[in-house]
PDB file of C-alpha atoms and ligand atoms in Angstrom:
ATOM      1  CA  UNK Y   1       0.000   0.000   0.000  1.00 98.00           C
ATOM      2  CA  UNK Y   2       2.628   2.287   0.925  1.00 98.00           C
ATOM      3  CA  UNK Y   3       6.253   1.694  -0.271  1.00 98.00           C
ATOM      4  CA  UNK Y   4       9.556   3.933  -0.028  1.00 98.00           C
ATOM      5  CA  UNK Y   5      12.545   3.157  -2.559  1.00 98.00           C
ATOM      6  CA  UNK Y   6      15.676   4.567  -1.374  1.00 98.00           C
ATOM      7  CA  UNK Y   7      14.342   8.181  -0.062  1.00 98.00           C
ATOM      8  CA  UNK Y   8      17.148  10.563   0.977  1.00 98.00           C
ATOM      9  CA  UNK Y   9      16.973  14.072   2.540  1.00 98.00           C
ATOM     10  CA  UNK Y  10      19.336  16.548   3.796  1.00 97.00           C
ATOM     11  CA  UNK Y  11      19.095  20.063   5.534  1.00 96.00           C
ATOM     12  CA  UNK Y  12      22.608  21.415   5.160  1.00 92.00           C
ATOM     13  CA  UNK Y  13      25.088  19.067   6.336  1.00 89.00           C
ATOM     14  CA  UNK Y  14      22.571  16.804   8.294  1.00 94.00           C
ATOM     15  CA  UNK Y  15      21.367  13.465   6.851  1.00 96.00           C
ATOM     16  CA  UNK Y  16      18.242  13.482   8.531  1.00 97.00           C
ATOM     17  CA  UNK Y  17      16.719  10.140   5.994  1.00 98.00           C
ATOM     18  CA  UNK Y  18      19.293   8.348   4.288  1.00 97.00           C
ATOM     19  CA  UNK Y  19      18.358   5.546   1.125  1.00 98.00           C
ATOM     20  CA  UNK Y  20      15.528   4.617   3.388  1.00 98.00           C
ATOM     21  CA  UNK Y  21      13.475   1.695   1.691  1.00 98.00           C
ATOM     22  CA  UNK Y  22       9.700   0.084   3.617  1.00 98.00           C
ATOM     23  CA  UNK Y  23       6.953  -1.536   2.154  1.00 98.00           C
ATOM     24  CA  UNK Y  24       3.609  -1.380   4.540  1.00 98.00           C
ATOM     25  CA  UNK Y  25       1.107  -4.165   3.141  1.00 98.00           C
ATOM     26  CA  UNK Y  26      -2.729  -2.882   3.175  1.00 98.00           C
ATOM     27  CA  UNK Y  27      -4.221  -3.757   6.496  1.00 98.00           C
ATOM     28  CA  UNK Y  28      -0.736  -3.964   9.029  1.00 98.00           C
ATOM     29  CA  UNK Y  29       0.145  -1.897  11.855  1.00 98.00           C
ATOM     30  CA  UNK Y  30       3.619  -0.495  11.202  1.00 98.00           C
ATOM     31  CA  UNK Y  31       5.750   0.840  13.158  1.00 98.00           C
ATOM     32  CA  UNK Y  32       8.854   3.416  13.002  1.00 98.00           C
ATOM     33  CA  UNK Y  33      11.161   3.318  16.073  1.00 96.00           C
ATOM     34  CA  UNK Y  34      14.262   4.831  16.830  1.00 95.00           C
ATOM     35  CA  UNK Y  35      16.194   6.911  18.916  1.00 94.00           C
ATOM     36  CA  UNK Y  36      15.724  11.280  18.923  1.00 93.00           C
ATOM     37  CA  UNK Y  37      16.962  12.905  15.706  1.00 94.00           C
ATOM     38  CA  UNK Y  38      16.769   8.883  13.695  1.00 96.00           C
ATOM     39  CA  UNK Y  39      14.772  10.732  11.085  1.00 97.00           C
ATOM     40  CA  UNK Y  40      10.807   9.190  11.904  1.00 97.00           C
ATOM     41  CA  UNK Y  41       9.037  12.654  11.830  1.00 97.00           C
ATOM     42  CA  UNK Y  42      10.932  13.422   9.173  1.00 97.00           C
ATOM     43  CA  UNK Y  43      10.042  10.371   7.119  1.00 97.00           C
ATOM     44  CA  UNK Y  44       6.442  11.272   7.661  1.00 97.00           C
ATOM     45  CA  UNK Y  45       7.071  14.544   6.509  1.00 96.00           C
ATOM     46  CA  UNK Y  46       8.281  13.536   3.147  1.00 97.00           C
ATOM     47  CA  UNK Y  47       5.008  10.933   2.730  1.00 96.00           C
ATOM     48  CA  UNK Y  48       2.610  13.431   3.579  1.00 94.00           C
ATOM     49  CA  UNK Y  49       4.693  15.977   1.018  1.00 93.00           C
ATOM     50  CA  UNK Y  50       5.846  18.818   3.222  1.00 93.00           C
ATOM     51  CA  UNK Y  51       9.728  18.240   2.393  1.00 95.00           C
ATOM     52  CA  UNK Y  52      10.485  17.245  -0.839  1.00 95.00           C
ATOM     53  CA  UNK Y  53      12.916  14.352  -1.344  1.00 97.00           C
ATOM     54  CA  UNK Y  54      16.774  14.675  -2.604  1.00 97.00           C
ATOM     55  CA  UNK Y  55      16.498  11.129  -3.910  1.00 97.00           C
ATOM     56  CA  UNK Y  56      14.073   8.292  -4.142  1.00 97.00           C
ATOM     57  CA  UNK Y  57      10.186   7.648  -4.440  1.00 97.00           C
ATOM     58  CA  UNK Y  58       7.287   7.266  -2.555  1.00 98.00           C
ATOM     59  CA  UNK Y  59       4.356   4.722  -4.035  1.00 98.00           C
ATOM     60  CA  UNK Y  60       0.861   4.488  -2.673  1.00 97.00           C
ATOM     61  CA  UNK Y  61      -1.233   2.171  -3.675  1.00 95.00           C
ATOM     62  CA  UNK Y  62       1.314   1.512  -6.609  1.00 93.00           C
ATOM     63  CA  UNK Y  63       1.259   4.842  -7.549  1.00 95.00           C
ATOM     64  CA  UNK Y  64       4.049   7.559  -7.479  1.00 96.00           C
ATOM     65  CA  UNK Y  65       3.064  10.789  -5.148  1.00 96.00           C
ATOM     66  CA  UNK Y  66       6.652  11.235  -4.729  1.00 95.00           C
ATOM     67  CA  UNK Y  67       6.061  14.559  -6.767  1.00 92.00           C
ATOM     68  CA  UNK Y  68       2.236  15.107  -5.977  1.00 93.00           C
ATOM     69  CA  UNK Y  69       0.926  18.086  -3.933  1.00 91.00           C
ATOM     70  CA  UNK Y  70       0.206  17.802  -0.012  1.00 88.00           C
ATOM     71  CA  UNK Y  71      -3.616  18.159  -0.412  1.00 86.00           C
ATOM     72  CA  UNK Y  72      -3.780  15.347  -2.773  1.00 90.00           C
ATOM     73  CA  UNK Y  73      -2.199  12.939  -0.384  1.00 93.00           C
ATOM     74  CA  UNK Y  74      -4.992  13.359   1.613  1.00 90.00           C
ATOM     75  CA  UNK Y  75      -7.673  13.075  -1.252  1.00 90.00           C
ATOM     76  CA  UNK Y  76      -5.807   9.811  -2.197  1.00 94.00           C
ATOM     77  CA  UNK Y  77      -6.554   9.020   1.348  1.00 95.00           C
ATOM     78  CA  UNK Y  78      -3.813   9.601   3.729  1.00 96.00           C
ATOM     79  CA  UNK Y  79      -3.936  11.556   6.950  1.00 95.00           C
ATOM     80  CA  UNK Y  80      -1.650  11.982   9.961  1.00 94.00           C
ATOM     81  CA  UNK Y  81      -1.475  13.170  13.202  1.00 93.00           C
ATOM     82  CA  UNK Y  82       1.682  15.177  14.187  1.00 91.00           C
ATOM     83  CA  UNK Y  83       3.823  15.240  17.292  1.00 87.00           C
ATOM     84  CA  UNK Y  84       2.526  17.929  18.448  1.00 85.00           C
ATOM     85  CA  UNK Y  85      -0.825  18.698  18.286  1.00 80.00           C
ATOM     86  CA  UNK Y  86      -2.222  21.074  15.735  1.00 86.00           C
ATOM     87  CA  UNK Y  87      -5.907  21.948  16.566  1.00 91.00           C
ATOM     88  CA  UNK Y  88      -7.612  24.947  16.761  1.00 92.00           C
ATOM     89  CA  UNK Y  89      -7.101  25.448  20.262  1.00 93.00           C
ATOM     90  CA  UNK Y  90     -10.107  28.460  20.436  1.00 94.00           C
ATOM     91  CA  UNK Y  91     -12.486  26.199  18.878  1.00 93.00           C
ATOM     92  CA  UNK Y  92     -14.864  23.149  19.768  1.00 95.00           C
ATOM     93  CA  UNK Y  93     -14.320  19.838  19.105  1.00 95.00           C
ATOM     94  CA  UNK Y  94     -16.618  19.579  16.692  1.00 94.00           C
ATOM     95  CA  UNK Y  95     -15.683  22.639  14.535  1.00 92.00           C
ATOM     96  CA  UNK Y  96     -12.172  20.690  14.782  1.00 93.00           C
ATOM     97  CA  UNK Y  97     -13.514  17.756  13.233  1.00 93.00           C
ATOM     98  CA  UNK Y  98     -15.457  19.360  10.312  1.00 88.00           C
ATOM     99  CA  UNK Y  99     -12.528  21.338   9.507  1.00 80.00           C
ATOM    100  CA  UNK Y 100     -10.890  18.846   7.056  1.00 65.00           C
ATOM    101  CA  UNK Y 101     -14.448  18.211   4.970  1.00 64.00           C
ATOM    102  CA  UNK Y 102     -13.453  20.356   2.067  1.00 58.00           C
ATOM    103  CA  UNK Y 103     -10.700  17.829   1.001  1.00 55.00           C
ATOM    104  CA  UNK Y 104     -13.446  15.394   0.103  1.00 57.00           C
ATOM    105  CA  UNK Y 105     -15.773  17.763  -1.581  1.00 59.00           C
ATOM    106  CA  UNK Y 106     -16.677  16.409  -4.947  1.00 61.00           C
ATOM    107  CA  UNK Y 107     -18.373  19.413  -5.849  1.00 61.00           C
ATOM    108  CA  UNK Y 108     -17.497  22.375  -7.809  1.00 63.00           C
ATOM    109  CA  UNK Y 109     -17.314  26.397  -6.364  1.00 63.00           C
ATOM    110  CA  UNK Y 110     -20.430  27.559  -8.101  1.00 65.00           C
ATOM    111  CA  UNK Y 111     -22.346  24.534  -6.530  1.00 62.00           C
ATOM    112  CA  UNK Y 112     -21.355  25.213  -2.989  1.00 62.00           C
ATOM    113  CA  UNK Y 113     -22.079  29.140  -3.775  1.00 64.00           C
ATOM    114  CA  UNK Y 114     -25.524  28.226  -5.178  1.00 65.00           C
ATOM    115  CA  UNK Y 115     -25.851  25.756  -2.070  1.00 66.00           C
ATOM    116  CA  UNK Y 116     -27.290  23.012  -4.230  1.00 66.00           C
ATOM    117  CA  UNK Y 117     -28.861  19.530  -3.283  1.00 69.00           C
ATOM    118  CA  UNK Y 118     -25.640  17.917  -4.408  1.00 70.00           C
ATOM    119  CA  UNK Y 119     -23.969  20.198  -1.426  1.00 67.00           C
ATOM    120  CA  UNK Y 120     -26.181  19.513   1.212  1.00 72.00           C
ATOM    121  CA  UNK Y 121     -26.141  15.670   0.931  1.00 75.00           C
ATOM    122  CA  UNK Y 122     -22.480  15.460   0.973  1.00 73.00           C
ATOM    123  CA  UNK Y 123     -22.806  18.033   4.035  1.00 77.00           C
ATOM    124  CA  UNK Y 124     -25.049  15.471   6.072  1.00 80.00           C
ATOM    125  CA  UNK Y 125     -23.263  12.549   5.146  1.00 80.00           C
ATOM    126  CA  UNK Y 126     -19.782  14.576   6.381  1.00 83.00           C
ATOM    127  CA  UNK Y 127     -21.423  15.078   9.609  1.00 88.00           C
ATOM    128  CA  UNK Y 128     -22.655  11.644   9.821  1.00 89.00           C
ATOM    129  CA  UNK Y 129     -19.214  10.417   9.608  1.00 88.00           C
ATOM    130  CA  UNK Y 130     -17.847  13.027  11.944  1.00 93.00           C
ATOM    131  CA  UNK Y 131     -20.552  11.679  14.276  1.00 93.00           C
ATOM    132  CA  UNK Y 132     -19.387   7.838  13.410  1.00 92.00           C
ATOM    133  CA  UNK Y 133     -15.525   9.137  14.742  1.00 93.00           C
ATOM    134  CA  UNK Y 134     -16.911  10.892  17.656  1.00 95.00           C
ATOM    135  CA  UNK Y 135     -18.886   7.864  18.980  1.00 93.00           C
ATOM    136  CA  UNK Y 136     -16.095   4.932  17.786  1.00 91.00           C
ATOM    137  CA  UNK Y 137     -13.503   7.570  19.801  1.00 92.00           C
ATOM    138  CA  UNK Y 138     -15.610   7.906  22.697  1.00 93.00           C
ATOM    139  CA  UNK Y 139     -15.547  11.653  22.721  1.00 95.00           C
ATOM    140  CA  UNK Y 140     -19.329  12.571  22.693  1.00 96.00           C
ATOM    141  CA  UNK Y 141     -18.578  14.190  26.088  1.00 97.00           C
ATOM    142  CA  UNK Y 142     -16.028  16.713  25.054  1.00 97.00           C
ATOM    143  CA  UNK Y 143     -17.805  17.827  21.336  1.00 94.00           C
ATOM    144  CA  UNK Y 144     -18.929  20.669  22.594  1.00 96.00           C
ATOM    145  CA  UNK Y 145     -15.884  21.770  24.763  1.00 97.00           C
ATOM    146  CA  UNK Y 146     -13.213  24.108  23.260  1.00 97.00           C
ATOM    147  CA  UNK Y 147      -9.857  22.365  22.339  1.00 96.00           C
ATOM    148  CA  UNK Y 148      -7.726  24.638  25.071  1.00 95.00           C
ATOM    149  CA  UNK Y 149      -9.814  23.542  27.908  1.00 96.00           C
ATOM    150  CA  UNK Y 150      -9.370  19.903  27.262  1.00 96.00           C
ATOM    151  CA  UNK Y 151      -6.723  17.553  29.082  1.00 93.00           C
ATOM    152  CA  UNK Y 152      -3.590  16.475  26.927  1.00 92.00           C
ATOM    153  CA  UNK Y 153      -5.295  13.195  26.676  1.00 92.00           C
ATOM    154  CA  UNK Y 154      -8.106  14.217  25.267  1.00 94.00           C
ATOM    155  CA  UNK Y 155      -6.777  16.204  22.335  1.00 94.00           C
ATOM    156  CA  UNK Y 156      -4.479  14.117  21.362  1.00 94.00           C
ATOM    157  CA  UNK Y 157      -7.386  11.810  20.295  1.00 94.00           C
ATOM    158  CA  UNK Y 158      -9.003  14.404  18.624  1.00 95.00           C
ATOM    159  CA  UNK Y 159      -6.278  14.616  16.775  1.00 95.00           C
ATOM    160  CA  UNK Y 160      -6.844  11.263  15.506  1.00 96.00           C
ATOM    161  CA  UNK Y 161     -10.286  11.523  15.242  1.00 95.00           C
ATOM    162  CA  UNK Y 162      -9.782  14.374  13.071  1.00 94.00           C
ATOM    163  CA  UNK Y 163      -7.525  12.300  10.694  1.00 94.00           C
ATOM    164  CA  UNK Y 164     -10.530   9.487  10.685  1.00 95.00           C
ATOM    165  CA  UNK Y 165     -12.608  12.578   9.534  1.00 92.00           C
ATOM    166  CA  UNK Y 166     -10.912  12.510   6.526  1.00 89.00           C
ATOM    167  CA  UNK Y 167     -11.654   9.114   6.106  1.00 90.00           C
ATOM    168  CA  UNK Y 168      -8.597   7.848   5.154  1.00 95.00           C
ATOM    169  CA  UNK Y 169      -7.062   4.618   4.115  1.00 97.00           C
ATOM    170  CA  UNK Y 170      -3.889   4.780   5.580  1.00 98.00           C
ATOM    171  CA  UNK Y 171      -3.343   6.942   8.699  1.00 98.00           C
ATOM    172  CA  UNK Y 172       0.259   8.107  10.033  1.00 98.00           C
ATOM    173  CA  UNK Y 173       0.577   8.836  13.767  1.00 97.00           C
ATOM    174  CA  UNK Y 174       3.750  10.536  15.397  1.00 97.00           C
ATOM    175  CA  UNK Y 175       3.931   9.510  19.163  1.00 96.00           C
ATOM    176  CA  UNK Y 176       0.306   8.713  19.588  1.00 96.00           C
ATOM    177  CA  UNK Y 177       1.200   7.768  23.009  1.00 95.00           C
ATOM    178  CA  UNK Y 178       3.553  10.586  23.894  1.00 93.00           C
ATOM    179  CA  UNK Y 179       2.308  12.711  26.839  1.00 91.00           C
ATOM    180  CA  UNK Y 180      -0.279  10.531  27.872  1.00 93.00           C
ATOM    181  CA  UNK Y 181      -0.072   8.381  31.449  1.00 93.00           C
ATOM    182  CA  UNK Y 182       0.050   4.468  31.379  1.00 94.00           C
ATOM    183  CA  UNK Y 183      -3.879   3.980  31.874  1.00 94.00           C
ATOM    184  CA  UNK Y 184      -4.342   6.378  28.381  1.00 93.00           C
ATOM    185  CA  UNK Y 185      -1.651   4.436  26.777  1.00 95.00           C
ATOM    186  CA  UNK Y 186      -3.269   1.067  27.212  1.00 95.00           C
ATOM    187  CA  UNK Y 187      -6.750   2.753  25.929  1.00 93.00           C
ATOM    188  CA  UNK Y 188      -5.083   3.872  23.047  1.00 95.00           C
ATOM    189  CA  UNK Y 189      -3.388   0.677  21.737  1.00 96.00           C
ATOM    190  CA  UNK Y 190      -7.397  -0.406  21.790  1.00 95.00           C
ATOM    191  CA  UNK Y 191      -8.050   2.374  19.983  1.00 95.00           C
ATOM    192  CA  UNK Y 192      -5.328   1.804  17.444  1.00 97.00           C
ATOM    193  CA  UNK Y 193      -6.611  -2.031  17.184  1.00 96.00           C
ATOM    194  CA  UNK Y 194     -10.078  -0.565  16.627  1.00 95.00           C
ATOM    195  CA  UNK Y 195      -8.923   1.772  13.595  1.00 96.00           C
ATOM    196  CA  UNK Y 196      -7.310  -1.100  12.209  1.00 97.00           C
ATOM    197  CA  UNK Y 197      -9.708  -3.530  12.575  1.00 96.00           C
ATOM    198  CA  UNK Y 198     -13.004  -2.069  12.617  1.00 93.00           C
ATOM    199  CA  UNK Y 199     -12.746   1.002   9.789  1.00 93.00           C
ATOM    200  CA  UNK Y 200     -10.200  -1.383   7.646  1.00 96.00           C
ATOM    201  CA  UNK Y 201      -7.603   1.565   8.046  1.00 98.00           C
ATOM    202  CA  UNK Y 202      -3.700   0.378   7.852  1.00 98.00           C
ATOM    203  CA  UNK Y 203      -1.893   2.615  10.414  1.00 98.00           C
ATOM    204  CA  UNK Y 204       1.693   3.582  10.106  1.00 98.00           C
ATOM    205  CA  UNK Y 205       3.154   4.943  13.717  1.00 98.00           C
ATOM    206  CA  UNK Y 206       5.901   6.643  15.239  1.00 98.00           C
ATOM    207  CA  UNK Y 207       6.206   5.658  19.040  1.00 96.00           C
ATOM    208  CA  UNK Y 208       8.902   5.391  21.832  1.00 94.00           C
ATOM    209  CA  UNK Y 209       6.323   3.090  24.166  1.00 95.00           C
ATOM    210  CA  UNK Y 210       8.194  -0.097  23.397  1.00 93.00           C
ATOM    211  CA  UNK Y 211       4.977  -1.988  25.158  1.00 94.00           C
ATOM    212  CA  UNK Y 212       2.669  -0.267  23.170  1.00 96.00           C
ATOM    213  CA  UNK Y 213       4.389  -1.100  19.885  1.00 96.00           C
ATOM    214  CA  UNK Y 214       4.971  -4.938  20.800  1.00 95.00           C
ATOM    215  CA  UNK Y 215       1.256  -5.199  21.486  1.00 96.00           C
ATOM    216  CA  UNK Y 216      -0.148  -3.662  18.193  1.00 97.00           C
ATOM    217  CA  UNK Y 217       2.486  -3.497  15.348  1.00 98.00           C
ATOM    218  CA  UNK Y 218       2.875  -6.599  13.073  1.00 98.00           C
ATOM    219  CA  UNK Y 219       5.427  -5.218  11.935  1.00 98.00           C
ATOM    220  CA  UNK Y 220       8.386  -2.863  13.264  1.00 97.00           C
ATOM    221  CA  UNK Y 221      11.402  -0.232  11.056  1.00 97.00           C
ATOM    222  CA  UNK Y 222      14.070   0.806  12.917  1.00 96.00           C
ATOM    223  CA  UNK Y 223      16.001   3.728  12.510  1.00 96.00           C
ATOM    224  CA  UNK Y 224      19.350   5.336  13.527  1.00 95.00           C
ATOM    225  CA  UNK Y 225      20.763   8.470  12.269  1.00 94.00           C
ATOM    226  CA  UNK Y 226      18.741   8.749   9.500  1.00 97.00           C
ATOM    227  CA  UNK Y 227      19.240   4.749   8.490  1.00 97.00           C
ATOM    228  CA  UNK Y 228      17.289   1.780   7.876  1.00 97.00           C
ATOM    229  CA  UNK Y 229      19.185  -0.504  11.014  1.00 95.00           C
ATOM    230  CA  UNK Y 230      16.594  -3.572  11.637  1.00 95.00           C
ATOM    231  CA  UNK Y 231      12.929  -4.566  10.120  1.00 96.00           C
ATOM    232  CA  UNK Y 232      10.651  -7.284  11.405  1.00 96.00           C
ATOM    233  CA  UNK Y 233       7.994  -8.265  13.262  1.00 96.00           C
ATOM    234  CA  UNK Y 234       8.028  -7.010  17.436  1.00 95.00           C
ATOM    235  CA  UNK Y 235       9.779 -10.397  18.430  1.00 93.00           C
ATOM    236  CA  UNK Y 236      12.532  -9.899  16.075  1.00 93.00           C
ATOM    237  CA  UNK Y 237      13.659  -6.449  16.714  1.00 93.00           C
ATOM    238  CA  UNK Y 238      13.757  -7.052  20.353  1.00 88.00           C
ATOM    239  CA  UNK Y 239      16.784  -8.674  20.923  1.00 84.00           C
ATOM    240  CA  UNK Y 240      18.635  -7.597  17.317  1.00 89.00           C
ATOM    241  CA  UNK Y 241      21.887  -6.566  18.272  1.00 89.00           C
ATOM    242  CA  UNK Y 242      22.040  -3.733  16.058  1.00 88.00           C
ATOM    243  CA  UNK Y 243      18.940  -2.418  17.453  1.00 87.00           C
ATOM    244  CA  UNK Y 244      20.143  -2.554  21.374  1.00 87.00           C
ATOM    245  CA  UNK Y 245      23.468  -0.876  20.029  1.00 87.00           C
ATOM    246  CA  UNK Y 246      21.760   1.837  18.473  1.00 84.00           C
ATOM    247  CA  UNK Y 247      19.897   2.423  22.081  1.00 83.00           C
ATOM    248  CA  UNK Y 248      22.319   2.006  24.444  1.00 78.00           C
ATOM    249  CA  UNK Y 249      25.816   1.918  21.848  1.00 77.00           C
ATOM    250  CA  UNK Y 250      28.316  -0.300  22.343  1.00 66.00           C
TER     251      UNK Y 250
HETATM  252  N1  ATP H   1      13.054  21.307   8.776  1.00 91.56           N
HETATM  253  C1  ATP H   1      14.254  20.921   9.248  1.00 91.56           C
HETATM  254  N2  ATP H   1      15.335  21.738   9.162  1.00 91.56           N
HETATM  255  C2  ATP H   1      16.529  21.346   9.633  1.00 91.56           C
HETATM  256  N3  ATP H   1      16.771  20.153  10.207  1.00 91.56           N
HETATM  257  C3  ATP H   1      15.734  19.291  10.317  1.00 91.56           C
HETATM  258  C4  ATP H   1      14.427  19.630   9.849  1.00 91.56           C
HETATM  259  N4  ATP H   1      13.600  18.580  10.091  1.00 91.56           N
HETATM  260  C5  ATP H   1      14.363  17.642  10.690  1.00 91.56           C
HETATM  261  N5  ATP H   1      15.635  18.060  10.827  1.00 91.56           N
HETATM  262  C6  ATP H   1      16.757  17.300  11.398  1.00 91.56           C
HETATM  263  O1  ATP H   1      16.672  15.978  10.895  1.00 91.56           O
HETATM  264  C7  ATP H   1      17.014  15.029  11.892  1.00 91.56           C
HETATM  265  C8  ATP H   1      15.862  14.079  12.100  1.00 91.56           C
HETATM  266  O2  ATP H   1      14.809  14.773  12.756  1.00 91.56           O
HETATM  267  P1  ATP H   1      13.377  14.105  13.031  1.00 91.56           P
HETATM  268  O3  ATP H   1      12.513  15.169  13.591  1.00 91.56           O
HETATM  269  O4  ATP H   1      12.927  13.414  11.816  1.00 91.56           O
HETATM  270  O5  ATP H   1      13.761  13.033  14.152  1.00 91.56           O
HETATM  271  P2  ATP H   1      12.792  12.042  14.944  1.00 91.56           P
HETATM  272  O6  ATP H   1      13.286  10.680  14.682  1.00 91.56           O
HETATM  273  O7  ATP H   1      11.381  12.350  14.646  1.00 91.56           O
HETATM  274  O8  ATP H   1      13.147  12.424  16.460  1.00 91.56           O
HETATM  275  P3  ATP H   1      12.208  12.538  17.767  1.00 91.56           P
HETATM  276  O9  ATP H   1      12.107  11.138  18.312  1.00 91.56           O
HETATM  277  O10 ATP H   1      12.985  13.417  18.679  1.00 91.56           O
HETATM  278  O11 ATP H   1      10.894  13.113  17.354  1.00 91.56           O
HETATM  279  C9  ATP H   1      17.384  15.836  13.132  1.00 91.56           C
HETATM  280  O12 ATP H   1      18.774  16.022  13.142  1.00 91.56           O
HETATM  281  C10 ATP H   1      16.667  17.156  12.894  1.00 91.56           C
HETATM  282  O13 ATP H   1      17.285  18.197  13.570  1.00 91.56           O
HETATM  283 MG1   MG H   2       9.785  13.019  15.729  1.00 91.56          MG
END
């Protein structure tokens, strides 16, 4: 589903992603570990198009986007979170979540301006799907609540549930679990099993929580400086040597 041939960046002297090569298969939780500064945000900043590769491509669904523009990686249906939220901190919830509903619009200007049947359906089925996330999430409680009032836990699953607005395919997640205590964390790796399993949605995620990635991913990248060091399932990568050096060095 989503595949990267030998990607490279730099920003001046730093190889921040170096002839990096994955292949996520439709369906699989994937994960991207490694230690600060490996390169993982980064690498989800050059799928989702805000950096621009030196070197390599970038296939989804078999198809190059290496080149394509950041809106229509999400209208090819892929949507991320980032590492640190990005909501609309003075607004609810639920303004948060309709936010994204214009990438999907299959109508043209003059329709929306003329406010035609064609808009209005696609408006109630939008909310009906923004309604779908807010229940699967468990966040009916907060949908009225404005964004800067709400715990860190909270947000960062609107976060995702704003992503699942957009009703993607494939979703990326930076630190999903980052900032949130151990009781969260174990909520959201059912969560993460429920995106996966439930909405058919293949998740690609950057984490730290080693327990959290053993008990979702199927399968696990690891990277150091910027390099590909291990790949394989959560069993695997535990005890690869390369893996604990890159942790803990020699
Ligand atoms: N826009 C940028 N300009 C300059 N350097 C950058 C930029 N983005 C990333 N880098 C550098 O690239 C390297 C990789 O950064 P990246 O944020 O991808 O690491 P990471 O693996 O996500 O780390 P962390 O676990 O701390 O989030 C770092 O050395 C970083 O400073
Ligand atoms: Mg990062």
């Amino acid at each position: 589903m989503l595949a990267a041939d030998n990607v490279s960046i730099s920003f001046g002297g730093v190889h921040a992603v170096r002839d990096v090569s994955f292949e996520v298969a439709a369906g699989q939780v994937y994960s991207i570990i490694g230690p600060n500064g490996a390169g993982k945000t980064t690498l989800f900043n050059l799928v989702s198009r805000l950096y621009d590769v030196d070197a390599g491509s970038i296939t989804f669904d078999g198809e190059p986007i290496t080149r394509v523009p950041p809106h229509q990686v999400a209208e090819r249906g892929i949507a991320r979170t980032f590492q640190n939220t990005e909501l609309f901190e003075h607004e609810t919830v639920l303004k948060n979540l309709l936010i994204g509903h214009h990438v999907h619009r299959q109508t043209a200007l003059w329709e929306e301006l003329l406010f035609l049947p064609k808009v209005r359906e696609q408006d109630l089925v939008f909310r009906q799907q923004v309604e779908d996330v807010i229940d699967l999430l468990d966040l009916q409680s907060y949908r009225d609540q404005i964004i800067g009032n709400l715990p860190y836990g909270v947000r960062k699953m609107v976060e995702i549930a704003r992503a699942l607005c957009l009703g993607p395919r494939l979703i990326l997640l930076d630190e999903p679990s980052s900032g949130l205590n151990p009781e969260e964390t174990e909520d959201l790796s059912f969560w993460i099993e429920d995106i996966n399993e439930e909405l058919d949605i293949t998740v690609v995620m950057v984490e730290h929580d080693m327990n959290l990635v053993n008990q979702v991913s199927d399968r696990v990248l690891v990277l150091a400086d910027g390099v590909v060091i291990a790949v394989g399932t959560p069993n695997e990568i535990q005890g690869h040597p390369d893996v604990l050096r890159a942790y803990l060095g020699d």
